[in-house]
Amino acid sequence: MKTATLASIALAITISAAHAQTIGVSMSDLDKFRTALLNGVVSHGKTISGLKLVTESAKGDNELQKKQVQQFVADKVDAIIVAVSDGDLGPQMTKIAADAGIPLIYINNVPSNLMDLPDNQVVVASNEKESGTLETKQVCTLLKGKGRVVVLMGEPFHAAARARTQDISDVIATPDCKGLQIVERQAAYWSSDYADQQMQEWLSAGVKFDAVIANNDEMALGAIRAMKKNNIPMKGVVVAGVDATDDALAAMVAGDLDVTILQSAVGQGAAAVDAAVKLIRKEKVPRENNVPFELVTPENIATYLPKSQ
């Protein structure tokens, strides 16, 4: 009986090893949100028996990220999860993985070749039409449909930055919000430091505004920092961002940030891993897998504090 038990255990270990899977994960960079995104991938990966994750950061270097994906292919991983900073990298990433027959999951950023992806390549992201729209509608409500707005954009070539910025314009074009006027709009590359610098320039130039609408929380927080340096009362300015990071939620509790939108790093990370595992098993996965955005305000922040990134 003891021998049979030991044999069963050995067989189970052999089967487990045979089914061990490796997923390569390449992040374009590791800012606040993308670090949370990677943590979401890693945390969910740990819950899946026999799954190994190999993670890399391209540190903002597109060529390095391509080399990382090529190395994953050379290492014969079972699937690849990639967060590209530039959606236009999609066709190149797709070809590298497709030529090797390895499933590829784009996370957070939508590739420019979305409609041409092969069956074993999918996207896990959030519908950017919701993010900038929810954000700007709330700003419009707080300003009662009238006021001057400055806009801080992410990387100009990033699909999310383009979409969120277009959302702002679309909302302002509606009858209820047509009293809003964009007086300045500049890229701050998702960075709090760049946003701080840009806000300092606007203030030095005498730009007058009632609201700051940023494509992400990092830039919103940078703008707040700059305004505080210049002794501008935060009660007189509406500030909005996207991501609901822990720093942003703390700023909202402090009364500095008025609006943020939860983009669930945990949700996207888990969905990307699940999609990868299904594709490895040759199961069908929809081309687009959306994780919903949610509006966060001082009125409902208590609900979201446990969800901070």
Protein backbone atom coordinates (compact mmCIF):
# COMPACT_ATOMS: atom_id res chain seq x y z
CA MET A 1 0.00 0.00 0.00
CA LYS A 2 2.85 2.38 0.91
CA THR A 3 4.63 1.60 -2.36
CA ALA A 4 1.47 2.27 -4.34
CA THR A 5 1.01 5.60 -2.56
CA LEU A 6 4.59 6.70 -3.31
CA ALA A 7 4.15 5.67 -6.94
CA SER A 8 0.96 7.73 -7.16
CA ILE A 9 2.75 10.78 -5.75
CA ALA A 10 5.63 10.33 -8.21
CA LEU A 11 3.16 10.05 -11.09
CA ALA A 12 1.35 13.20 -9.93
CA ILE A 13 4.65 15.11 -9.80
CA THR A 14 5.56 13.88 -13.28
CA ILE A 15 2.19 14.94 -14.68
CA SER A 16 2.47 18.33 -12.95
CA ALA A 17 5.94 18.90 -14.44
CA ALA A 18 4.72 17.88 -17.88
CA HIS A 19 1.98 20.47 -17.65
CA ALA A 20 4.15 23.25 -16.21
CA GLN A 21 3.69 26.43 -18.21
CA THR A 22 5.88 29.51 -18.56
CA ILE A 23 4.55 32.95 -19.44
CA GLY A 24 6.91 35.75 -20.40
CA VAL A 25 5.78 39.21 -19.29
CA SER A 26 7.28 42.39 -20.78
CA MET A 27 6.23 45.77 -19.38
CA SER A 28 7.05 48.91 -21.35
CA ASP A 29 8.01 50.66 -18.11
CA LEU A 30 7.22 50.54 -14.40
CA ASP A 31 5.48 53.74 -13.39
CA LYS A 32 2.94 53.68 -10.58
CA PHE A 33 0.12 52.09 -12.56
CA ARG A 34 2.20 49.70 -14.64
CA THR A 35 3.90 48.45 -11.48
CA ALA A 36 0.44 47.74 -10.06
CA LEU A 37 -0.46 46.07 -13.36
CA LEU A 38 2.58 43.80 -13.16
CA ASN A 39 1.77 43.01 -9.53
CA GLY A 40 -1.73 42.05 -10.66
CA VAL A 41 -0.27 39.64 -13.21
CA VAL A 42 2.19 38.13 -10.74
CA SER A 43 -0.31 37.82 -7.89
CA HIS A 44 -2.85 35.98 -10.03
CA GLY A 45 -0.15 33.84 -11.60
CA LYS A 46 0.81 32.56 -8.15
CA THR A 47 -2.69 31.13 -7.71
CA ILE A 48 -2.30 28.83 -10.72
CA SER A 49 -0.50 25.57 -10.02
CA GLY A 50 2.49 24.83 -12.25
CA LEU A 51 2.61 28.31 -13.74
CA LYS A 52 5.92 30.18 -13.98
CA LEU A 53 6.18 33.87 -14.81
CA VAL A 54 9.31 35.50 -16.22
CA THR A 55 9.01 39.30 -15.98
CA GLU A 56 10.94 42.10 -17.68
CA SER A 57 10.74 45.90 -17.90
CA ALA A 58 11.78 47.66 -21.10
CA LYS A 59 12.33 50.92 -19.16
CA GLY A 60 10.65 52.93 -21.90
CA ASP A 61 12.88 51.51 -24.66
CA ASN A 62 10.85 50.10 -27.57
CA GLU A 63 13.83 48.31 -29.11
CA LEU A 64 14.64 46.68 -25.78
CA GLN A 65 11.05 45.50 -25.47
CA LYS A 66 11.20 43.87 -28.90
CA LYS A 67 14.41 42.09 -27.86
CA GLN A 68 12.71 40.89 -24.69
CA VAL A 69 9.86 39.37 -26.68
CA GLN A 70 12.34 37.80 -29.08
CA GLN A 71 14.19 36.30 -26.11
CA PHE A 72 10.93 34.88 -24.76
CA VAL A 73 10.45 33.20 -28.13
CA ALA A 74 14.02 31.85 -28.07
CA ASP A 75 13.38 30.51 -24.57
CA LYS A 76 10.24 28.78 -25.89
CA VAL A 77 7.80 30.20 -23.36
CA ASP A 78 4.22 28.98 -23.66
CA ALA A 79 2.66 32.47 -23.89
CA ILE A 80 3.67 36.13 -23.80
CA ILE A 81 1.97 39.04 -22.05
CA VAL A 82 3.15 42.43 -23.27
CA ALA A 83 2.30 45.98 -22.22
CA VAL A 84 3.54 48.18 -25.06
CA SER A 85 3.93 51.92 -24.60
CA ASP A 86 3.33 52.48 -28.30
CA GLY A 87 0.36 50.78 -29.96
CA ASP A 88 2.19 51.06 -33.27
CA LEU A 89 4.59 48.38 -32.04
CA GLY A 90 1.70 45.93 -32.37
CA PRO A 91 2.43 44.69 -35.91
CA GLN A 92 6.06 43.90 -35.00
CA MET A 93 5.17 42.15 -31.74
CA THR A 94 2.40 40.21 -33.45
CA LYS A 95 4.77 38.93 -36.15
CA ILE A 96 7.43 37.85 -33.66
CA ALA A 97 4.92 35.78 -31.66
CA ALA A 98 2.90 34.57 -34.66
CA ASP A 99 5.98 33.27 -36.49
CA ALA A 100 6.79 31.20 -33.40
CA GLY A 101 3.20 30.07 -32.89
CA ILE A 102 3.19 31.45 -29.34
CA PRO A 103 0.01 33.03 -27.89
CA LEU A 104 0.34 36.78 -27.26
CA ILE A 105 -1.74 38.86 -24.88
CA TYR A 106 -1.60 42.65 -25.12
CA ILE A 107 -2.38 44.18 -21.74
CA ASN A 108 -3.58 47.73 -21.00
CA ASN A 109 -2.65 49.28 -24.36
CA VAL A 110 -4.46 48.40 -27.58
CA PRO A 111 -2.18 47.62 -30.55
CA SER A 112 -2.72 49.47 -33.82
CA ASN A 113 -3.28 46.14 -35.59
CA LEU A 114 -6.14 45.09 -33.31
CA MET A 115 -8.46 44.05 -36.14
CA ASP A 116 -5.73 41.93 -37.76
CA LEU A 117 -4.69 39.87 -34.74
CA PRO A 118 -4.50 36.09 -35.30
CA ASP A 119 -6.76 33.80 -33.27
CA ASN A 120 -4.13 33.19 -30.57
CA GLN A 121 -3.53 36.89 -29.88
CA VAL A 122 -5.91 39.01 -27.78
CA VAL A 123 -6.16 42.28 -25.89
CA VAL A 124 -6.99 42.76 -22.19
CA ALA A 125 -7.65 46.40 -21.41
CA SER A 126 -10.38 48.80 -20.40
CA ASN A 127 -12.63 50.67 -22.83
CA GLU A 128 -11.01 54.09 -22.98
CA LYS A 129 -14.28 55.60 -24.18
CA GLU A 130 -15.45 55.16 -20.59
CA SER A 131 -12.42 56.64 -18.82
CA GLY A 132 -12.14 60.14 -20.26
CA THR A 133 -15.90 60.36 -20.64
CA LEU A 134 -16.67 59.55 -16.99
CA GLU A 135 -13.88 61.87 -15.86
CA THR A 136 -14.92 64.85 -17.97
CA LYS A 137 -18.65 64.49 -17.31
CA GLN A 138 -17.95 64.67 -13.59
CA VAL A 139 -15.78 67.77 -14.05
CA CYS A 140 -18.58 69.31 -16.11
CA THR A 141 -21.06 68.57 -13.32
CA LEU A 142 -18.81 70.11 -10.67
CA LEU A 143 -18.33 73.25 -12.78
CA LYS A 144 -22.05 73.37 -13.62
CA GLY A 145 -21.23 73.25 -17.33
CA LYS A 146 -19.06 76.38 -17.46
CA GLY A 147 -15.36 77.10 -16.98
CA ARG A 148 -11.83 77.11 -18.31
CA VAL A 149 -9.98 73.80 -18.51
CA VAL A 150 -6.33 72.78 -18.94
CA VAL A 151 -5.56 69.26 -20.14
CA LEU A 152 -2.52 67.14 -19.33
CA MET A 153 -2.01 64.32 -21.81
CA GLY A 154 -0.01 61.09 -21.63
CA GLU A 155 2.38 59.95 -24.33
CA PRO A 156 1.01 61.26 -27.64
CA PHE A 157 1.49 57.89 -29.36
CA HIS A 158 -0.23 55.91 -26.58
CA ALA A 159 -3.72 54.74 -27.56
CA ALA A 160 -5.11 55.48 -24.08
CA ALA A 161 -3.77 59.04 -24.14
CA ARG A 162 -5.28 59.70 -27.54
CA ALA A 163 -8.62 58.17 -26.58
CA ARG A 164 -8.92 59.93 -23.21
CA THR A 165 -8.04 63.28 -24.76
CA GLN A 166 -10.64 62.76 -27.49
CA ASP A 167 -13.19 61.83 -24.81
CA ILE A 168 -12.61 65.21 -23.19
CA SER A 169 -13.33 67.03 -26.45
CA ASP A 170 -16.39 64.86 -27.13
CA VAL A 171 -17.93 65.61 -23.72
CA ILE A 172 -17.24 69.34 -24.06
CA ALA A 173 -19.03 69.26 -27.42
CA THR A 174 -22.28 68.09 -25.76
CA PRO A 175 -25.05 70.61 -24.98
CA ASP A 176 -24.69 70.26 -21.20
CA CYS A 177 -20.94 70.93 -21.25
CA LYS A 178 -20.43 73.30 -24.17
CA GLY A 179 -19.73 76.09 -21.67
CA LEU A 180 -16.36 74.47 -20.90
CA GLN A 181 -13.36 75.83 -22.79
CA ILE A 182 -9.96 74.15 -23.15
CA VAL A 183 -7.44 76.98 -22.72
CA GLU A 184 -4.27 74.83 -22.73
CA ARG A 185 -3.44 71.24 -23.64
CA GLN A 186 0.04 69.71 -23.38
CA ALA A 187 1.63 66.26 -23.05
CA ALA A 188 3.20 65.43 -19.69
CA TYR A 189 3.96 61.79 -20.60
CA TRP A 190 2.09 60.17 -17.67
CA SER A 191 4.69 61.75 -15.33
CA SER A 192 4.06 63.72 -12.14
CA ASP A 193 7.36 65.56 -12.61
CA TYR A 194 6.55 66.60 -16.18
CA ALA A 195 3.07 67.66 -15.07
CA ASP A 196 4.53 69.70 -12.22
CA GLN A 197 6.86 71.44 -14.68
CA GLN A 198 4.08 72.06 -17.19
CA MET A 199 1.78 73.50 -14.55
CA GLN A 200 4.57 75.78 -13.34
CA GLU A 201 4.95 77.07 -16.91
CA TRP A 202 1.22 77.74 -17.23
CA LEU A 203 1.13 79.56 -13.92
CA SER A 204 4.18 81.65 -14.83
CA ALA A 205 2.50 82.56 -18.11
CA GLY A 206 -0.61 83.73 -16.26
CA VAL A 207 -2.93 81.03 -17.64
CA LYS A 208 -6.30 81.14 -15.86
CA PHE A 209 -8.26 77.92 -15.35
CA ASP A 210 -11.01 76.38 -13.25
CA ALA A 211 -10.16 72.71 -13.77
CA VAL A 212 -7.30 70.38 -14.58
CA ILE A 213 -8.21 67.24 -16.51
CA ALA A 214 -5.32 64.77 -16.64
CA ASN A 215 -5.09 61.51 -18.59
CA ASN A 216 -3.83 59.79 -15.43
CA ASP A 217 -3.47 60.31 -11.68
CA GLU A 218 0.29 60.79 -11.74
CA MET A 219 -0.10 63.92 -13.85
CA ALA A 220 -3.01 65.15 -11.76
CA LEU A 221 -0.87 64.80 -8.64
CA GLY A 222 2.02 66.61 -10.29
CA ALA A 223 -0.30 69.49 -11.16
CA ILE A 224 -1.55 69.61 -7.57
CA ARG A 225 2.02 69.73 -6.29
CA ALA A 226 2.82 72.67 -8.58
CA MET A 227 -0.32 74.57 -7.57
CA LYS A 228 0.44 74.09 -3.88
CA LYS A 229 3.95 75.45 -4.42
CA ASN A 230 2.28 78.55 -5.79
CA ASN A 231 -0.14 78.80 -2.86
CA ILE A 232 -3.22 78.17 -5.00
CA PRO A 233 -6.17 77.01 -2.82
CA MET A 234 -7.21 73.56 -4.02
CA LYS A 235 -10.84 74.27 -3.11
CA GLY A 236 -10.98 76.70 -6.05
CA VAL A 237 -9.78 74.23 -8.70
CA VAL A 238 -11.35 70.98 -9.86
CA VAL A 239 -8.65 68.34 -10.48
CA ALA A 240 -9.34 65.02 -12.20
CA GLY A 241 -7.26 61.98 -13.08
CA VAL A 242 -7.55 58.33 -14.06
CA ASP A 243 -6.38 55.09 -12.36
CA ALA A 244 -7.46 55.43 -8.69
CA THR A 245 -3.93 54.71 -7.46
CA ASP A 246 -3.28 54.67 -3.73
CA ASP A 247 -1.61 58.09 -3.95
CA ALA A 248 -4.61 59.51 -5.81
CA LEU A 249 -7.07 58.15 -3.28
CA ALA A 250 -4.98 59.66 -0.47
CA ALA A 251 -5.06 63.00 -2.29
CA MET A 252 -8.84 62.72 -2.58
CA VAL A 253 -9.19 61.98 1.13
CA ALA A 254 -7.04 65.06 1.78
CA GLY A 255 -9.40 67.18 -0.32
CA ASP A 256 -6.93 67.89 -3.15
CA LEU A 257 -8.21 65.57 -5.90
CA ASP A 258 -11.86 65.76 -6.95
CA VAL A 259 -12.24 63.00 -9.52
CA THR A 260 -10.48 59.78 -10.46
CA ILE A 261 -11.47 56.72 -12.45
CA LEU A 262 -10.67 53.23 -11.25
CA GLN A 263 -8.76 51.31 -13.87
CA SER A 264 -8.34 47.96 -12.20
CA ALA A 265 -4.71 46.87 -12.44
CA VAL A 266 -5.64 43.76 -10.47
CA GLY A 267 -8.53 43.01 -12.84
CA GLN A 268 -6.48 43.51 -16.00
CA GLY A 269 -3.57 41.48 -14.63
CA ALA A 270 -5.76 38.55 -13.66
CA ALA A 271 -7.68 38.63 -16.95
CA ALA A 272 -4.43 38.64 -18.94
CA VAL A 273 -3.10 35.59 -17.11
CA ASP A 274 -6.41 33.74 -17.50
CA ALA A 275 -6.45 34.55 -21.23
CA ALA A 276 -2.88 33.29 -21.59
CA VAL A 277 -3.67 29.99 -19.86
CA LYS A 278 -6.75 29.46 -22.05
CA LEU A 279 -4.82 30.19 -25.24
CA ILE A 280 -2.07 27.77 -24.19
CA ARG A 281 -4.81 25.16 -23.88
CA LYS A 282 -6.05 26.07 -27.38
CA GLU A 283 -9.30 27.43 -25.97
CA LYS A 284 -11.19 30.27 -27.63
CA VAL A 285 -10.71 33.75 -26.15
CA PRO A 286 -12.45 36.90 -27.45
CA ARG A 287 -10.16 39.30 -29.30
CA GLU A 288 -11.10 42.16 -26.95
CA ASN A 289 -11.51 41.63 -23.20
CA ASN A 290 -12.61 44.78 -21.39
CA VAL A 291 -12.29 45.42 -17.65
CA PRO A 292 -14.79 48.22 -16.79
CA PHE A 293 -13.77 51.65 -15.51
CA GLU A 294 -15.53 53.09 -12.42
CA LEU A 295 -16.05 56.70 -11.30
CA VAL A 296 -14.51 57.52 -7.91
CA THR A 297 -15.45 60.73 -6.08
CA PRO A 298 -15.24 61.98 -2.47
CA GLU A 299 -18.84 60.81 -2.05
CA ASN A 300 -18.09 57.15 -2.79
CA ILE A 301 -14.37 56.87 -2.02
CA ALA A 302 -14.98 54.73 1.06
CA THR A 303 -16.05 51.94 -1.29
CA TYR A 304 -12.80 52.13 -3.22
CA LEU A 305 -10.16 52.53 -0.53
CA PRO A 306 -9.69 48.74 -0.19
CA LYS A 307 -9.24 48.56 -4.01
CA SER A 308 -6.36 51.02 -4.18
CA GLN A 309 -3.59 49.93 -6.54
